[in-house]
mmCIF file of C-alpha atoms and ligand atoms in Angstrom:
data_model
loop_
_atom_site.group_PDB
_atom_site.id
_atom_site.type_symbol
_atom_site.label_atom_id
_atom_site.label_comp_id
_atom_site.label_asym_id
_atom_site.label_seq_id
_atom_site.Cartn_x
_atom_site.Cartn_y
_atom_site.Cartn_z
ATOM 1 C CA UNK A 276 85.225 -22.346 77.606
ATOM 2 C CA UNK A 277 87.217 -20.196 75.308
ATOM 3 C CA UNK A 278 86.317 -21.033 71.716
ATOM 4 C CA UNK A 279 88.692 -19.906 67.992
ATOM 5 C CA UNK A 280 86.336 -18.945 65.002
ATOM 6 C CA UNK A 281 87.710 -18.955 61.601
ATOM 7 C CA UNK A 282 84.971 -17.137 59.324
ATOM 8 C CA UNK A 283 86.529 -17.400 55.640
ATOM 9 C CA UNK A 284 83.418 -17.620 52.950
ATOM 10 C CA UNK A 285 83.685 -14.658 50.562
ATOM 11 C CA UNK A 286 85.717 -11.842 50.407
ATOM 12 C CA UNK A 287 85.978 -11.413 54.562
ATOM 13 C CA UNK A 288 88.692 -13.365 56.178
ATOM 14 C CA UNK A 289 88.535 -13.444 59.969
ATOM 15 C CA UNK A 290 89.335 -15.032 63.185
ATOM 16 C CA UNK A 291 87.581 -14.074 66.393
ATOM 17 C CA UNK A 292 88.229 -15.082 70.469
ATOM 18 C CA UNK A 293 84.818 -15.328 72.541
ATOM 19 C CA UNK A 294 84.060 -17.205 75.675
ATOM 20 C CA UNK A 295 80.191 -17.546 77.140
ATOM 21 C CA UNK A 296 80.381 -14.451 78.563
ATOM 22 C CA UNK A 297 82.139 -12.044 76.336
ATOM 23 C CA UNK A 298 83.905 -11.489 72.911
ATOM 24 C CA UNK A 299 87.342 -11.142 73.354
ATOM 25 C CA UNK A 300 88.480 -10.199 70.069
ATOM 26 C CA UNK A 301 86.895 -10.081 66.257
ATOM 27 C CA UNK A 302 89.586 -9.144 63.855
ATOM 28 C CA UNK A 303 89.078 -9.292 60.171
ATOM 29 C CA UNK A 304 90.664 -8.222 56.947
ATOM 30 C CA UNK A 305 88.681 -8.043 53.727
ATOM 31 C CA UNK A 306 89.397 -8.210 50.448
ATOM 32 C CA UNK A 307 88.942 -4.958 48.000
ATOM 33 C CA UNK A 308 88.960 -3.760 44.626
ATOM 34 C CA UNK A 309 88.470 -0.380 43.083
ATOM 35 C CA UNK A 310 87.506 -1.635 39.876
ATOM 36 C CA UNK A 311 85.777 -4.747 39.197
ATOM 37 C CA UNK A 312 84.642 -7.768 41.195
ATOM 38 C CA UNK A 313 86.212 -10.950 43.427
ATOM 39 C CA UNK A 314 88.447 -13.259 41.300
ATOM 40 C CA UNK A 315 88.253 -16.343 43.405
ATOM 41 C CA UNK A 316 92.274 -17.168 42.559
ATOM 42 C CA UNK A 317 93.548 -13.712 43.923
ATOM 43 C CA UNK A 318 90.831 -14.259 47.535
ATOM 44 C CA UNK A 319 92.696 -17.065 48.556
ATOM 45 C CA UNK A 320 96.007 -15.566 47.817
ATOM 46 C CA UNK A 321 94.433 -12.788 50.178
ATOM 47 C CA UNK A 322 93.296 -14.989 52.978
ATOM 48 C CA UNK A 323 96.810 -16.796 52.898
ATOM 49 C CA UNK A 324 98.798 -14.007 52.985
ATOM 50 C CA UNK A 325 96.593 -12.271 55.614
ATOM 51 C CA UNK A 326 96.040 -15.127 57.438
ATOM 52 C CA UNK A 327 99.098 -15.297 59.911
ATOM 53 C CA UNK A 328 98.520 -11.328 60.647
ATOM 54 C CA UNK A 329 94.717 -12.156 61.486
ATOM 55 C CA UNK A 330 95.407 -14.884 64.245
ATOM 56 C CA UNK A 331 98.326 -13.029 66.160
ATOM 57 C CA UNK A 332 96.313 -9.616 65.894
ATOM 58 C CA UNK A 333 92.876 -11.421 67.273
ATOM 59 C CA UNK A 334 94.801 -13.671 70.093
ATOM 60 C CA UNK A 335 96.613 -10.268 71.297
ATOM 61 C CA UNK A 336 93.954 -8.364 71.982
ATOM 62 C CA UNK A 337 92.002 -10.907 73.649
ATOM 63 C CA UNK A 338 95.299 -11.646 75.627
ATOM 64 C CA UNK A 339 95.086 -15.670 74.993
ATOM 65 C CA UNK A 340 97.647 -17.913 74.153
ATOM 66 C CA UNK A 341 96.596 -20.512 71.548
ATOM 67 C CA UNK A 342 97.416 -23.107 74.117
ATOM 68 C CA UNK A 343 94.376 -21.863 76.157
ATOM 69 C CA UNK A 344 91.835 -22.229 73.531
ATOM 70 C CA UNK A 345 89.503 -24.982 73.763
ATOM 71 C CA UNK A 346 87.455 -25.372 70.807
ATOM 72 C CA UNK A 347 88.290 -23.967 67.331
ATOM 73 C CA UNK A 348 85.537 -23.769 65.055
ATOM 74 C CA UNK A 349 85.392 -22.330 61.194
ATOM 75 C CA UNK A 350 82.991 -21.601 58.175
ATOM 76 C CA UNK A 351 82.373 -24.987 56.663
ATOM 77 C CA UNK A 352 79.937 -23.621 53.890
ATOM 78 C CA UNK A 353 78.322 -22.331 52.273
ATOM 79 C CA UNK A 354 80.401 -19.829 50.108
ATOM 80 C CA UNK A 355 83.105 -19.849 47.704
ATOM 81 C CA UNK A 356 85.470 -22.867 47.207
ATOM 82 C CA UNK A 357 88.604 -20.608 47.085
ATOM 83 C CA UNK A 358 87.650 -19.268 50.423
ATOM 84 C CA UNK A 359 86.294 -21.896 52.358
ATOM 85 C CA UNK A 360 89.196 -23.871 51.574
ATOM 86 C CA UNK A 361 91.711 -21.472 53.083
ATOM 87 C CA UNK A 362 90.031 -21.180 56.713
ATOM 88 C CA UNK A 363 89.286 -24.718 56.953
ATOM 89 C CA UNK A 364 93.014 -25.995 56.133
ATOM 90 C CA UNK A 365 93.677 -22.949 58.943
ATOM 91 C CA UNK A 366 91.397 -24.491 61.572
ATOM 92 C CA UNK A 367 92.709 -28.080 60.717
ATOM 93 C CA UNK A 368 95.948 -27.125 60.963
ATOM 94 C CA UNK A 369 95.549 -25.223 64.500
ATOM 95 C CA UNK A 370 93.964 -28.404 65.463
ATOM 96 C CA UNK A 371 96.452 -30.947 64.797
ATOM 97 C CA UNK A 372 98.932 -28.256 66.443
ATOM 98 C CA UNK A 373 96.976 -27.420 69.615
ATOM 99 C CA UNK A 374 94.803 -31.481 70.096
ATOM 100 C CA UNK A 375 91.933 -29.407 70.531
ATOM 101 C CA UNK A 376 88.423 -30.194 69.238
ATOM 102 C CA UNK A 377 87.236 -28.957 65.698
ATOM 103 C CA UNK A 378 83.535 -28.412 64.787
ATOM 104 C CA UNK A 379 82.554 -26.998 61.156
ATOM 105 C CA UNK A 380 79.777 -24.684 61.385
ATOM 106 C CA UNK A 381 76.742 -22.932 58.677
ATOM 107 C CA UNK A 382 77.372 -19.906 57.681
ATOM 108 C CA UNK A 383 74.082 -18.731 57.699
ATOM 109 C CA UNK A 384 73.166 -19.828 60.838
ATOM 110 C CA UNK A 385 75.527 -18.131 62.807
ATOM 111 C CA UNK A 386 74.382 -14.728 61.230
ATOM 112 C CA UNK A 387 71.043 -15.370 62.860
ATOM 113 C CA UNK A 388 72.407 -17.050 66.150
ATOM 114 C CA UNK A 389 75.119 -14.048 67.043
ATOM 115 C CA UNK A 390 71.949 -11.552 66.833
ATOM 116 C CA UNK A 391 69.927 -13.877 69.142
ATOM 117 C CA UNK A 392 73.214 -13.570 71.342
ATOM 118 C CA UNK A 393 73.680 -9.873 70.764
ATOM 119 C CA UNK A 394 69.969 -8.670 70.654
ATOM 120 C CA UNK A 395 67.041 -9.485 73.062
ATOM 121 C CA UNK A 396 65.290 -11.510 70.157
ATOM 122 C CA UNK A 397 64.322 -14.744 71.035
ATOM 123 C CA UNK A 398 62.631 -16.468 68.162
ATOM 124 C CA UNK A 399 63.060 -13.660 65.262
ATOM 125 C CA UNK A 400 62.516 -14.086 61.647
ATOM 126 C CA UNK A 401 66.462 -13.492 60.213
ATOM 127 C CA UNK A 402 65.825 -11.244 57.108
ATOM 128 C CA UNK A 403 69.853 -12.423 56.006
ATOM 129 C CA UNK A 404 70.346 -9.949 53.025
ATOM 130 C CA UNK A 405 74.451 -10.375 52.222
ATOM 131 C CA UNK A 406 76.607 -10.408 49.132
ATOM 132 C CA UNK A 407 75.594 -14.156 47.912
ATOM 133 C CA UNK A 408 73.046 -15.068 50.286
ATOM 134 C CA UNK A 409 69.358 -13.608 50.384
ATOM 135 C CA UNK A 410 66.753 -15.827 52.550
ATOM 136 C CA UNK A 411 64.396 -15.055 55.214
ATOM 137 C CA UNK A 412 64.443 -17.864 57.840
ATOM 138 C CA UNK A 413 62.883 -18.960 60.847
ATOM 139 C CA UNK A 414 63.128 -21.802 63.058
ATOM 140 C CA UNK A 415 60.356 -24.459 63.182
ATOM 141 C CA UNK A 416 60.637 -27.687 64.413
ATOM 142 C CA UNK A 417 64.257 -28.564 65.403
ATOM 143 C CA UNK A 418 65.174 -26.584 61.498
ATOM 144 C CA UNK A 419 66.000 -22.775 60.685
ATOM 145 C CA UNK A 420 63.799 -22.694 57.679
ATOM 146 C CA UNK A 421 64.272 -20.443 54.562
ATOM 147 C CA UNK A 422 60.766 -19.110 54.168
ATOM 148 C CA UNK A 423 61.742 -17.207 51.355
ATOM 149 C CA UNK A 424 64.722 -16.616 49.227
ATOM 150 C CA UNK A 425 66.525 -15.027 46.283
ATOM 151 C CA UNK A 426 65.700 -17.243 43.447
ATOM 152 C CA UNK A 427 69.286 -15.829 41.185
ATOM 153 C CA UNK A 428 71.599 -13.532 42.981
ATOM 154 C CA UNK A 429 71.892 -12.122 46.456
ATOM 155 C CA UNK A 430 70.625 -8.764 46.984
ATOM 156 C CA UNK A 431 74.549 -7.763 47.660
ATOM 157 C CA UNK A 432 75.838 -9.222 44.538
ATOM 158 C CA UNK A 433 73.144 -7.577 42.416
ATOM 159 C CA UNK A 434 73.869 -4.309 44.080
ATOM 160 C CA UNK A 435 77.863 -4.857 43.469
ATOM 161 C CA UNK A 436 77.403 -5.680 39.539
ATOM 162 C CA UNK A 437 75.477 -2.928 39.463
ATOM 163 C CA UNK A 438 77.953 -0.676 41.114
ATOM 164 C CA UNK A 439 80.465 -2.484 38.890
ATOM 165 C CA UNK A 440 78.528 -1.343 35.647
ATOM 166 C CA UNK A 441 78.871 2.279 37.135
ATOM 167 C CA UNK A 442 82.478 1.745 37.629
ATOM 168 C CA UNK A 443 82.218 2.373 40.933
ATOM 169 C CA UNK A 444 84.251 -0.785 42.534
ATOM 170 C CA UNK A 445 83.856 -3.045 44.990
ATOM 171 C CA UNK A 446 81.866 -3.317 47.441
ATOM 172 C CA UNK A 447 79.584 -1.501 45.773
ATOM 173 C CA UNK A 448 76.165 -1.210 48.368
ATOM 174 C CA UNK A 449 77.939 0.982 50.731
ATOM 175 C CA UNK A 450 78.566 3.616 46.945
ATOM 176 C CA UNK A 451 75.018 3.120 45.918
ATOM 177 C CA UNK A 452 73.687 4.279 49.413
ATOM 178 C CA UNK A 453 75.951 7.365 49.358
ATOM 179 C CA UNK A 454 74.431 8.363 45.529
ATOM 180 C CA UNK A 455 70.710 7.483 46.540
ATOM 181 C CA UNK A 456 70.860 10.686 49.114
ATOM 182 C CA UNK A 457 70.826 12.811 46.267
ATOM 183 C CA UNK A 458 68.281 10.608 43.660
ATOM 184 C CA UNK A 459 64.376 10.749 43.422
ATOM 185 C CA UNK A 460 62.203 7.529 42.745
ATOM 186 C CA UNK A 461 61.503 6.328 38.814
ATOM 187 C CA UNK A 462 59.696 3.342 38.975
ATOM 188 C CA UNK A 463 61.891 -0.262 38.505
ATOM 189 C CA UNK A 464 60.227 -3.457 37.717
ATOM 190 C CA UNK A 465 59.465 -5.196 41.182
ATOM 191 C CA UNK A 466 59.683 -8.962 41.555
ATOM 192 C CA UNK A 467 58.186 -11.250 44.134
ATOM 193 C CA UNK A 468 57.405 -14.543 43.200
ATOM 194 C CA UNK A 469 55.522 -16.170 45.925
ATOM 195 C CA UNK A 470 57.338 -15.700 48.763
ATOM 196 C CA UNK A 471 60.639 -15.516 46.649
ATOM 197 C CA UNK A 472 62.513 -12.480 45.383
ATOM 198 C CA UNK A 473 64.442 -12.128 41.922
ATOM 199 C CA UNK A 474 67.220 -9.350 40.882
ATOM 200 C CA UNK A 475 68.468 -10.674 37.388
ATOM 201 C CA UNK A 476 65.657 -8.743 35.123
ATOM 202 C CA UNK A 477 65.649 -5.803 37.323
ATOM 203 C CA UNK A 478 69.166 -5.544 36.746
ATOM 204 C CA UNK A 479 69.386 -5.495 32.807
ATOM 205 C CA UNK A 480 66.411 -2.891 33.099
ATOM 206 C CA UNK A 481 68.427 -0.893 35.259
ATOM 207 C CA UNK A 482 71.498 -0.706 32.946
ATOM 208 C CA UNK A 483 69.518 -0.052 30.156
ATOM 209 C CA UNK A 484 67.685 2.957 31.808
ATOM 210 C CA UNK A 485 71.500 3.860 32.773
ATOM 211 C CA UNK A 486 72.393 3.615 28.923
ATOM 212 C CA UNK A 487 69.608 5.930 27.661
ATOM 213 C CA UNK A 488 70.510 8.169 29.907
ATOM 214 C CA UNK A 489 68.509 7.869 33.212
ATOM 215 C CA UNK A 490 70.954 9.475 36.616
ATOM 216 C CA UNK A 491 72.990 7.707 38.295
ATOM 217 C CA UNK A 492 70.933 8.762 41.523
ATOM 218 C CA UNK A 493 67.989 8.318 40.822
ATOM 219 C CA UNK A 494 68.827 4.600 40.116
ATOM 220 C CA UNK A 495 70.431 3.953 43.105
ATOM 221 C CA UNK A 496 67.622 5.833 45.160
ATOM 222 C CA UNK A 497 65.274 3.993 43.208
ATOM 223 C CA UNK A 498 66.809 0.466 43.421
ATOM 224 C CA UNK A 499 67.510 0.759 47.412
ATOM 225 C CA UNK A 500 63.580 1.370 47.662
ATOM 226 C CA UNK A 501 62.352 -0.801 45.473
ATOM 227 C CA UNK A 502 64.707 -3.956 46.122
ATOM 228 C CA UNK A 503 64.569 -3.671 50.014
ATOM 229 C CA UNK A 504 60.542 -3.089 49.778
ATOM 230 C CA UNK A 505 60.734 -6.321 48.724
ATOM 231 C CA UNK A 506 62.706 -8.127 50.946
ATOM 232 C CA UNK A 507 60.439 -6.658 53.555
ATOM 233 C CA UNK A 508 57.320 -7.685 52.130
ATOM 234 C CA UNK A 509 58.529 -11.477 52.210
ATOM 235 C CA UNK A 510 60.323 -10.740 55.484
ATOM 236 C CA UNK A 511 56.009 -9.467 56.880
ATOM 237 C CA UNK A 512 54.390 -12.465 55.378
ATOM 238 C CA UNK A 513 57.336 -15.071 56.991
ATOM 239 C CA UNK A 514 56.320 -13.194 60.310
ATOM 240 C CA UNK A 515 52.641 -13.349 60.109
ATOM 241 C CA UNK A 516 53.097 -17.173 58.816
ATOM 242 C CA UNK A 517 54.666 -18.242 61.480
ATOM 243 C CA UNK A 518 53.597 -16.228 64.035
ATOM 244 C CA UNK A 519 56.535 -14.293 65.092
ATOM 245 C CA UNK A 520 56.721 -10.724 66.556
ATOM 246 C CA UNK A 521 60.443 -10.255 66.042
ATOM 247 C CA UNK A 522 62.719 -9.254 63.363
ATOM 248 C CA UNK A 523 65.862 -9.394 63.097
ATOM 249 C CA UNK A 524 68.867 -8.008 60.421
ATOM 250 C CA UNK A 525 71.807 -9.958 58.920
ATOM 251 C CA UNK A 526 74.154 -9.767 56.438
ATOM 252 C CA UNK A 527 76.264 -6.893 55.196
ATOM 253 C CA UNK A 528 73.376 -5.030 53.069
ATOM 254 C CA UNK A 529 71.450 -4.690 56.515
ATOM 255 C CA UNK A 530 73.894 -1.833 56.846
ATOM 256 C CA UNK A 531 72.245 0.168 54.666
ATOM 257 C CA UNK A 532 70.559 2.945 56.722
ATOM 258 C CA UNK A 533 67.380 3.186 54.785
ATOM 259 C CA UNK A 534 66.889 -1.011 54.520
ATOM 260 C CA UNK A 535 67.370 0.081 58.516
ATOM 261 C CA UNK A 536 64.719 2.476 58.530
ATOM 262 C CA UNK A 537 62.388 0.715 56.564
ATOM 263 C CA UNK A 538 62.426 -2.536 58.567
ATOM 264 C CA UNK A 539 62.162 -0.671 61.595
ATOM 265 C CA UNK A 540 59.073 0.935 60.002
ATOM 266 C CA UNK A 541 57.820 -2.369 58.965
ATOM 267 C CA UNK A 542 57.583 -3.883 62.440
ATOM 268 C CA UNK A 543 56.108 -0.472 64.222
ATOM 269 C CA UNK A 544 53.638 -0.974 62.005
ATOM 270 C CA UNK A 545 52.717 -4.876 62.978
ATOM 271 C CA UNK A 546 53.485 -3.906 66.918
ATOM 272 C CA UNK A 547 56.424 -6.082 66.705
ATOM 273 C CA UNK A 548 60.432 -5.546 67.271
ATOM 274 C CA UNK A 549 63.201 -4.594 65.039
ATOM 275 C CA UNK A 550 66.840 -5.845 66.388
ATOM 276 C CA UNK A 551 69.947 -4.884 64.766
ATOM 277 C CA UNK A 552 73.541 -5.692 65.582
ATOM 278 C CA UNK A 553 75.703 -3.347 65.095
ATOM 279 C CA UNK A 554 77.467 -3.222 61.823
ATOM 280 C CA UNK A 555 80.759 -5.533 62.702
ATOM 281 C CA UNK A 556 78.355 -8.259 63.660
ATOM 282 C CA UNK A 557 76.308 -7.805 60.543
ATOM 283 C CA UNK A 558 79.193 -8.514 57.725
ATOM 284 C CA UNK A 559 80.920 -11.506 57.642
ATOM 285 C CA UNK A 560 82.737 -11.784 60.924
ATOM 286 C CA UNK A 561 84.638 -14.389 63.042
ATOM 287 C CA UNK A 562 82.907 -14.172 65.943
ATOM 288 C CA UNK A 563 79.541 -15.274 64.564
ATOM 289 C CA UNK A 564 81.691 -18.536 64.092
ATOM 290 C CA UNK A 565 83.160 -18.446 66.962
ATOM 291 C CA UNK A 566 79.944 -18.306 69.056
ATOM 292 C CA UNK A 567 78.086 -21.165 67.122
ATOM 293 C CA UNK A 568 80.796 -23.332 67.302
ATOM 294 C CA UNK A 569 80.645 -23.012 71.459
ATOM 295 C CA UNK A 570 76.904 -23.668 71.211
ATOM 296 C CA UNK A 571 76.534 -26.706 69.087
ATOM 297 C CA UNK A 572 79.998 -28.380 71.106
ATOM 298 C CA UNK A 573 77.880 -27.063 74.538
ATOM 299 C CA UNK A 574 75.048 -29.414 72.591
ATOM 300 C CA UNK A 575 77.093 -32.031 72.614
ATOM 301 C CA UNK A 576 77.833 -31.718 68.474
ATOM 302 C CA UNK A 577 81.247 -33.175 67.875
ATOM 303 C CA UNK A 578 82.757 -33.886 64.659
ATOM 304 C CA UNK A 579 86.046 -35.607 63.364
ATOM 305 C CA UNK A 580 88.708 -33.968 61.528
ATOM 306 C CA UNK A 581 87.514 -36.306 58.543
ATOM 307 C CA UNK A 582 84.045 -34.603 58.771
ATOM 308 C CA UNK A 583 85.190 -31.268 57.774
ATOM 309 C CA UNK A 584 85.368 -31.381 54.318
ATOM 310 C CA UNK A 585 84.297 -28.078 53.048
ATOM 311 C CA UNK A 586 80.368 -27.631 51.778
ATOM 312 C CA UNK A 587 80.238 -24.722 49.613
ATOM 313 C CA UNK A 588 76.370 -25.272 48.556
ATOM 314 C CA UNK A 589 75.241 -26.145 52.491
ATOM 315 C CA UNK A 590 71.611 -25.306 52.815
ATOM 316 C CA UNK A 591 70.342 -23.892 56.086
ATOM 317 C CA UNK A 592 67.658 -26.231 56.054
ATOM 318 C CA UNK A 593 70.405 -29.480 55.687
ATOM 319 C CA UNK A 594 71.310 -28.829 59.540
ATOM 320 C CA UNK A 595 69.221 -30.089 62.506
ATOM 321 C CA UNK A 596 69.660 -27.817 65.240
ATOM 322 C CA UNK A 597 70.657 -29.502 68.588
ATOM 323 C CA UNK A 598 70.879 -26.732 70.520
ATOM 324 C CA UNK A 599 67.277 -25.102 70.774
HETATM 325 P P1 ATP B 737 77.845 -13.988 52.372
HETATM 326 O O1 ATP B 737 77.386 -13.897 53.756
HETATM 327 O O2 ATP B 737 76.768 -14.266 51.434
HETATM 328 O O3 ATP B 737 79.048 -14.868 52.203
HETATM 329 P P2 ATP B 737 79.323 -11.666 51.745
HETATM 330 O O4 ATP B 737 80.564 -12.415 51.829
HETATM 331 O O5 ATP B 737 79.112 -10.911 50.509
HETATM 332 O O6 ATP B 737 78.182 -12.570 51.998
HETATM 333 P P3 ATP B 737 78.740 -9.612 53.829
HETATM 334 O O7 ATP B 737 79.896 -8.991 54.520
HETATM 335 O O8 ATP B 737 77.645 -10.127 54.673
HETATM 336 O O9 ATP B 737 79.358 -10.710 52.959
HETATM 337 O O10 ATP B 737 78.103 -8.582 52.802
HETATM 338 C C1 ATP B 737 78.789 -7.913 51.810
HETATM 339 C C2 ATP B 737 77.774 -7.252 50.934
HETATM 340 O O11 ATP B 737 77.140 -6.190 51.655
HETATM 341 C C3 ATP B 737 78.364 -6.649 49.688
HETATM 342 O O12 ATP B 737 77.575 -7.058 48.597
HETATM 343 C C4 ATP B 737 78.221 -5.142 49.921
HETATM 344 O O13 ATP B 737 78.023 -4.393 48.745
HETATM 345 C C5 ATP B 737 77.006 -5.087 50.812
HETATM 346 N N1 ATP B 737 76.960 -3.861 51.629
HETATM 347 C C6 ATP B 737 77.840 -3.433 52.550
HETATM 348 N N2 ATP B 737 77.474 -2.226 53.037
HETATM 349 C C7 ATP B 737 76.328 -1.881 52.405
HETATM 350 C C8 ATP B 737 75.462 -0.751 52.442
HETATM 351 N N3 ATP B 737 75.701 0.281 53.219
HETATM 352 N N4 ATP B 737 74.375 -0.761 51.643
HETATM 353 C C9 ATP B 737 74.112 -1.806 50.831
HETATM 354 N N5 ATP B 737 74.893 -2.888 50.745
HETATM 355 C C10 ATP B 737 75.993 -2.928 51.515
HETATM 356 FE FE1 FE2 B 738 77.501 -13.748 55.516
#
């Protein structure tokens, strides 16, 4: 079965060709800035205009024909209206024009199900650290389960209005990593609430340290190790709760070389295993989409074309998962 993802949420818009077996193609073009953040307006202006580019590029190198495509699948939520809306008219529309079946898919999920594809993790706890999304889930009991979660911002947004406040455009957590190399540690407030995580008061503290005076290094050293010791403290107690002895990374912070090192460091230390895509299968890509689509149809999931209304505040915990 040869499946079409459509992965359109933020500022990534994609399309990706897989079958069981292999991916054929995951193409993407992202939106940038090099000052400032996402205005929602000018993202789906990108994703329209870089749409048509996108499918052609991704069905030549996997050397399909859109006739041959069985199953076309896309990002039904959650993420920003602007977005969303663009790759599900796309997937509608290829649709209606090829009679083939449709099936919306979360967003969230398929970060954790393309590293159970792509990894030799079985049942891992998904530490899923991206731009707007920061959870820790696990599946129990026919649910992936957020065990733990951001309870303002995602870790990536906090570390892209900070990079923003240092003028350093967007995205900013690939800029911060390159300054922490040459930072030492201050100490930064550190905030775990249960098994939750908050960013909003250690940002303000940040910029004001920034204001008086404090280096630009030494805050991003600082922030990378304290924010991601955090993460990975929730991301321990989710895997001693439940039992698990795998961990694995998602999102587009996880490819951050020292939240890398440190998780890998986390689980020698328990005796358990570390998997980590590689970095394409990390960020926002098509073929995540692509992939979950072909499972849940394989479970027998259908869904009509009146069904895919987008759901930009879809909570991993709203799906029942068929397939496992
Ligand atoms: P979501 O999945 O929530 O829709 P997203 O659209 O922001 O998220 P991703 O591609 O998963 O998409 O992640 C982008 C985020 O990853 C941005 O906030 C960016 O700053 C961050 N990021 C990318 N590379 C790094 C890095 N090396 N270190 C830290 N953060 C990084
Ligand atoms: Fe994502």
């Amino acid at each position: 079965m040869i499946a079409l993802g459509i992965e359109s949420t933020a500022h990534t818009f994609g399309v990706s060709i897989l079958n069981e077996k292999k991916i054929l193609s995951n193409v993407k073009k992202s939106y940038v800035t090099d000052k400032g953040g996402i205005i929602p307006a000018k993202l789906a202006e990108h994703h329209v205009e870089v749409c048509d580019e996108v499918i052609k590029k991704s069905l030549k190198e996997a050397k399909i024909n859109l006739d041959d495509i069985d199953l076309i699948s896309f990002s039904q939520g959650p993420g920003l209206g602007h977005a969303l809306r663009i790759g599900a008219i796309i997937a509608r529309t290829l649709c209606l024009k090829t009679n083939k079946p449709i099936i919306g898919v979360n967003h969230c999920i398929a970060h954790l199900e393309i590293a159970r594809l792509l990894t030799k993790a079985k049942d891992p706890v998904l530490l899923y650290a991206s731009g707007a999304n920061t959870q820790v889930i696990a599946y129990e009991g026919k649910k992936y389960r957020v065990f733990g979660e951001t309870l303002d911002m995602g870790v990536g947004n906090f570390l892209d209005s900070f990079a923003r406040y240092l003028e350093l455009g967007f995205p900013g957590g690939p800029k911060i990593e390159q300054l922490a190399k040459n930072g030492k540690y201050i100490e930064l407030p550190y905030v775990v609430k249960g098994m939750d995580v908050s960013f909003g008061g250690i940002l303000t503290n940040i910029k004001q340290k920034y204001n008086k005076g404090t280096k630009k290094e030494d805050l991003c050293y600082s922030v990378q190790e304290t924010v991601f010791s955090m993460l990975l403290e929730v991301s321990e107690r989710a895997m001693a709760h439940c039992d698990k002895q795998e961990l694995v990374l998602g999102g587009g912070v996880a490819c951050n070389s020292r939240l890398k090192e440190m998780a890998e460091s986390m689980c020698k230390e328990r005796g358990a295993e570390c998997f980590i895509p590689e970095n394409q299968y990390l960020v926002d890509n098509a073929a995540m989409i692509a992939w979950l689509g072909l499972v849940e149809y394989k479970a027998g999931i259908r869904m009509k074309i009146n069904e895919t209304e987008i759901r930009p505040y879809e909570r991993t915990d709203d799906i029942i998962v068929e397939w496992r």
